[in-house]
CSV table of C-alpha atoms in Angstrom, one decimal:
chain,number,residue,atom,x,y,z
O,84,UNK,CA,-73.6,-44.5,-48.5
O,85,UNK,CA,-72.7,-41.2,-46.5
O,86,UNK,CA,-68.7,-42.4,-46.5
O,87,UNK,CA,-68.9,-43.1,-50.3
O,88,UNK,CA,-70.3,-39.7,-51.6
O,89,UNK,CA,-67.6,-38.3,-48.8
O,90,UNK,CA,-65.1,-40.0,-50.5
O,91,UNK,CA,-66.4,-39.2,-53.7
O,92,UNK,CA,-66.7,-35.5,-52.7
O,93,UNK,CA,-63.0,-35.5,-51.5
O,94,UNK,CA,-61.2,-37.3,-54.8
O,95,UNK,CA,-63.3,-34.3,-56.9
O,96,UNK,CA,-61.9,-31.4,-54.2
O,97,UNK,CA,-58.4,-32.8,-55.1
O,98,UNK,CA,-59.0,-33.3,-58.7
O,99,UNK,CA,-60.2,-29.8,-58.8
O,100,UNK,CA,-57.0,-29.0,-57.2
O,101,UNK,CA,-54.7,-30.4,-58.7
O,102,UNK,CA,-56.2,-28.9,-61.7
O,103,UNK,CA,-56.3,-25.4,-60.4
O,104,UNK,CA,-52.6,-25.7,-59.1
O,105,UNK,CA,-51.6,-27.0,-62.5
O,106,UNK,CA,-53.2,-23.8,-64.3
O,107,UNK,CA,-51.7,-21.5,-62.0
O,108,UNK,CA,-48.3,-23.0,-62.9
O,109,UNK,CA,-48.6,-23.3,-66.3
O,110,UNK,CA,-49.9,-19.7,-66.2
O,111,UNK,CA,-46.5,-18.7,-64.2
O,112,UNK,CA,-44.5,-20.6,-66.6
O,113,UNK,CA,-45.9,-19.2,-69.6
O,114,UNK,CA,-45.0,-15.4,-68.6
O,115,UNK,CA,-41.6,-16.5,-67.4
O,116,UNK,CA,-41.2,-18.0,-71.3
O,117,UNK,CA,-42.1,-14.9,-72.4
O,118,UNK,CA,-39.9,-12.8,-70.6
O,119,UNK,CA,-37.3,-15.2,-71.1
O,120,UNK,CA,-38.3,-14.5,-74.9
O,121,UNK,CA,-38.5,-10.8,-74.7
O,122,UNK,CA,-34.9,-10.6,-73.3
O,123,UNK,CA,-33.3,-12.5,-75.6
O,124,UNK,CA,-34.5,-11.0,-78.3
O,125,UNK,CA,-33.2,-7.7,-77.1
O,126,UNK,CA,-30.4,-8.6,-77.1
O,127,UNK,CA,-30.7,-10.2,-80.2
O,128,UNK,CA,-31.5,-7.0,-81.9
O,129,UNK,CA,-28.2,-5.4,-80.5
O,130,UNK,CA,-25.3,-4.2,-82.9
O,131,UNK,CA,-21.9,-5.0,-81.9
O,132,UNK,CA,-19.8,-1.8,-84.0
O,133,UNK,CA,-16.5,-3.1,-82.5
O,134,UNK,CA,-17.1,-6.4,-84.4
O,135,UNK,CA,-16.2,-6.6,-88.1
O,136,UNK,CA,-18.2,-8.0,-90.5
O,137,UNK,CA,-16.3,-10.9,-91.2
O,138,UNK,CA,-16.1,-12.2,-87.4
O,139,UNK,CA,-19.6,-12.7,-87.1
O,140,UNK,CA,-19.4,-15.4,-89.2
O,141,UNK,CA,-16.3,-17.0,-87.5
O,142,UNK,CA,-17.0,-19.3,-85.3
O,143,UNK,CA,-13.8,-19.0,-83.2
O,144,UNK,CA,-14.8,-15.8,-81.8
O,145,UNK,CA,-17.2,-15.0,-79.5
O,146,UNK,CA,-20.1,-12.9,-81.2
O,147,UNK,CA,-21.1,-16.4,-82.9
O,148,UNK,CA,-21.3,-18.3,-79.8
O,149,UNK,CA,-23.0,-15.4,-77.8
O,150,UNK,CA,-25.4,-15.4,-80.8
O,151,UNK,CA,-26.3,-18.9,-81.0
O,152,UNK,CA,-26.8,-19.2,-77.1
O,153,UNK,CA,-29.5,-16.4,-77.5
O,154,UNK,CA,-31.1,-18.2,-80.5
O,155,UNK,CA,-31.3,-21.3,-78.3
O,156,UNK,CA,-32.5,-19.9,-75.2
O,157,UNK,CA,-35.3,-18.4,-77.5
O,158,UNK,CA,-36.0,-22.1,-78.7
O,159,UNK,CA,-36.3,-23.3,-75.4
O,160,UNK,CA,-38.9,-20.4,-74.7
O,161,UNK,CA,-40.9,-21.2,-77.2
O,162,UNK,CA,-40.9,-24.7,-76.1
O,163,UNK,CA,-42.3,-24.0,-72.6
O,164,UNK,CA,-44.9,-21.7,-74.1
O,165,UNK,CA,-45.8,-24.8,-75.8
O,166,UNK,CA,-46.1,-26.8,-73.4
O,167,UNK,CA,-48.0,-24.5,-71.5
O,168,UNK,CA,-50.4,-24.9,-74.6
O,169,UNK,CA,-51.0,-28.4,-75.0
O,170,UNK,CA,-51.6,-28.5,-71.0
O,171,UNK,CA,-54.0,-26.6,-71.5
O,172,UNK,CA,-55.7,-28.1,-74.5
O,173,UNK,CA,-54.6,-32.0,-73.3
O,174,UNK,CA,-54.8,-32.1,-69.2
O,175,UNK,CA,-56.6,-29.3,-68.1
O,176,UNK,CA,-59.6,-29.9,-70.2
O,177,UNK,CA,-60.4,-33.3,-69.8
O,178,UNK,CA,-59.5,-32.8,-66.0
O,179,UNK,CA,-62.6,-30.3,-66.0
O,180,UNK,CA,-64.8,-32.8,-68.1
O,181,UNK,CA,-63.7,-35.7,-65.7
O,182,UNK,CA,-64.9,-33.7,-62.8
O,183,UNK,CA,-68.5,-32.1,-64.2
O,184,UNK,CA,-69.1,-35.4,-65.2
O,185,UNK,CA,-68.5,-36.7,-61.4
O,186,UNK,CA,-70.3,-33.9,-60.1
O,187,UNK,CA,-73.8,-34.0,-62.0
O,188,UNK,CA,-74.4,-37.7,-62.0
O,189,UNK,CA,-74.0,-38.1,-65.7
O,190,UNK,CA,-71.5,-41.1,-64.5
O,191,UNK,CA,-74.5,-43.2,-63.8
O,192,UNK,CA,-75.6,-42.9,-67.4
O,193,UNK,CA,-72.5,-43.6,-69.1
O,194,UNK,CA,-70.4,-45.3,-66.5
O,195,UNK,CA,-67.7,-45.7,-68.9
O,196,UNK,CA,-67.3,-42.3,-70.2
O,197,UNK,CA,-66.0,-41.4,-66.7
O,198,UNK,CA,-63.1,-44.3,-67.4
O,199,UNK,CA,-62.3,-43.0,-70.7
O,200,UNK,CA,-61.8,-39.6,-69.8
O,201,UNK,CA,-59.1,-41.1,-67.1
O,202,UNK,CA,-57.6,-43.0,-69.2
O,203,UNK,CA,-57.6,-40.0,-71.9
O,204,UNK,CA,-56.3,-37.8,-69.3
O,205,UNK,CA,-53.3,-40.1,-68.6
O,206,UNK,CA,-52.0,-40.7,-71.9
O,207,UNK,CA,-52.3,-36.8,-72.7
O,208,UNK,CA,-50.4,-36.3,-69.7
O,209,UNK,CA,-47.7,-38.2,-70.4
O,210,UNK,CA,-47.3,-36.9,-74.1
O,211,UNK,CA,-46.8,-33.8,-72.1
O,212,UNK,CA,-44.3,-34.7,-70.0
């Protein structure tokens, strides 16, 4: 019985983790996306006095383009601040409910709960990735 709550002990140390690891990085990806985010819009925000009116609306030059590639990169921001979100809220969560429940025994009462939390867990963490 000894090897089996060892075992036991060892999948909820990795669990733990890998949940810990996965915060931390989400946490370092969020402020990069927000960097990101903060220097783009500077530079959004810019005025360009050498550029007429008239070529920022033409495509063929270069303010457009430069323009565009700042809204973008602002988009893709946004998007990893959202991811960083529904980690949160979809893996991160349940990975903490998987593990309290492994920890104080509550698996012998409701021996499928533990299943359907895994199985939970995996289908929110492929909608994140």
């Amino acid at each position: 019985m000894t090897k089996l709550q060892a075992k036991h002990q060892a999948e909820c140390d990795l669990l733990e983790d890998m949940r810990t690891f996965s915060q931390k990085k989400a946490a370092i990806e969020r402020e990069y996306a927000q960097g990101i985010q903060k220097l783009a819009s500077q530079y959004l925000k810019r005025d360009w006095p050498g550029i007429k009116t008239d070529d920022r609306n033409d495509y063929r030059s270069m303010y457009p383009v430069w323009k565009s590639f700042l809204e973008a990169t602002m988009q893709v921001a946004q998007s990893r601040i959202n991811i960083c979100e529904n980690y949160k809220n979809f893996i991160s969560e349940p990975a903490r409910a998987v593990r309290s429940l492994t920890m104080c025994g509550s698996v012998d009462k409701d021996p499928n709960r533990i299943t359907r939390n895994c199985e939970r867990f995996s289908e929110r963490q492929k909608e994140v990735l």
